[in-house]
């Protein structure tokens, strides 16, 4: 399987992020990440809906 960090590794990663970006910048980064993920999901859902509409057979 792949590498999955344990509890102590997550703490080290979090500490490095705080040192690099500062505690005040982290909420801003997470907000941007969340909006990016939301936009990606919305785009994926809209293409799925368009595909579903295009796949329905038309009446003869």
XYZ file of C-alpha atoms in Angstrom:
60
model
C 0.000 0.000 0.000
C 0.923 3.650 -0.056
C 2.435 5.833 2.589
C -0.087 7.066 5.142
C 1.250 9.421 7.819
C 0.508 8.569 11.424
C -0.348 10.896 14.285
C 3.148 12.181 14.991
C 3.824 12.770 11.289
C 0.656 14.881 11.003
C 1.793 16.992 13.956
C 5.165 17.589 12.316
C 3.495 18.490 9.005
C 1.149 20.897 10.803
C 4.057 22.494 12.655
C 5.991 23.004 9.407
C 2.930 24.585 7.762
C 2.484 26.958 10.715
C 6.155 27.918 10.578
C 6.087 28.496 6.813
C 2.805 30.372 6.493
C 2.087 31.706 9.968
C -1.010 31.082 12.056
C -2.910 34.056 10.602
C -2.474 32.929 6.991
C -3.686 29.323 7.467
C -7.461 30.082 7.605
C -7.091 32.078 4.401
C -5.298 29.169 2.711
C -7.926 26.666 3.870
C -10.743 28.935 2.672
C -9.139 29.109 -0.770
C -8.630 25.351 -0.827
C -12.253 24.753 0.170
C -13.613 27.054 -2.513
C -11.406 25.374 -5.110
C -12.686 21.932 -4.138
C -16.283 23.221 -4.172
C -15.833 24.661 -7.683
C -14.320 21.383 -8.881
C -17.241 19.369 -7.489
C -19.788 21.751 -9.012
C -18.098 21.515 -12.403
C -17.987 17.718 -12.191
C -21.663 17.544 -11.198
C -22.757 19.894 -13.970
C -20.982 17.818 -16.627
C -22.547 14.646 -15.194
C -26.006 16.232 -15.430
C -25.347 17.357 -19.009
C -24.178 13.853 -19.937
C -27.281 12.323 -18.347
C -29.536 14.664 -20.346
C -27.707 13.861 -23.583
C -27.901 10.094 -22.997
C -31.697 9.967 -22.741
C -33.190 8.633 -25.978
C -35.511 10.924 -27.905
C -39.018 9.778 -28.830
C -39.503 8.458 -32.339
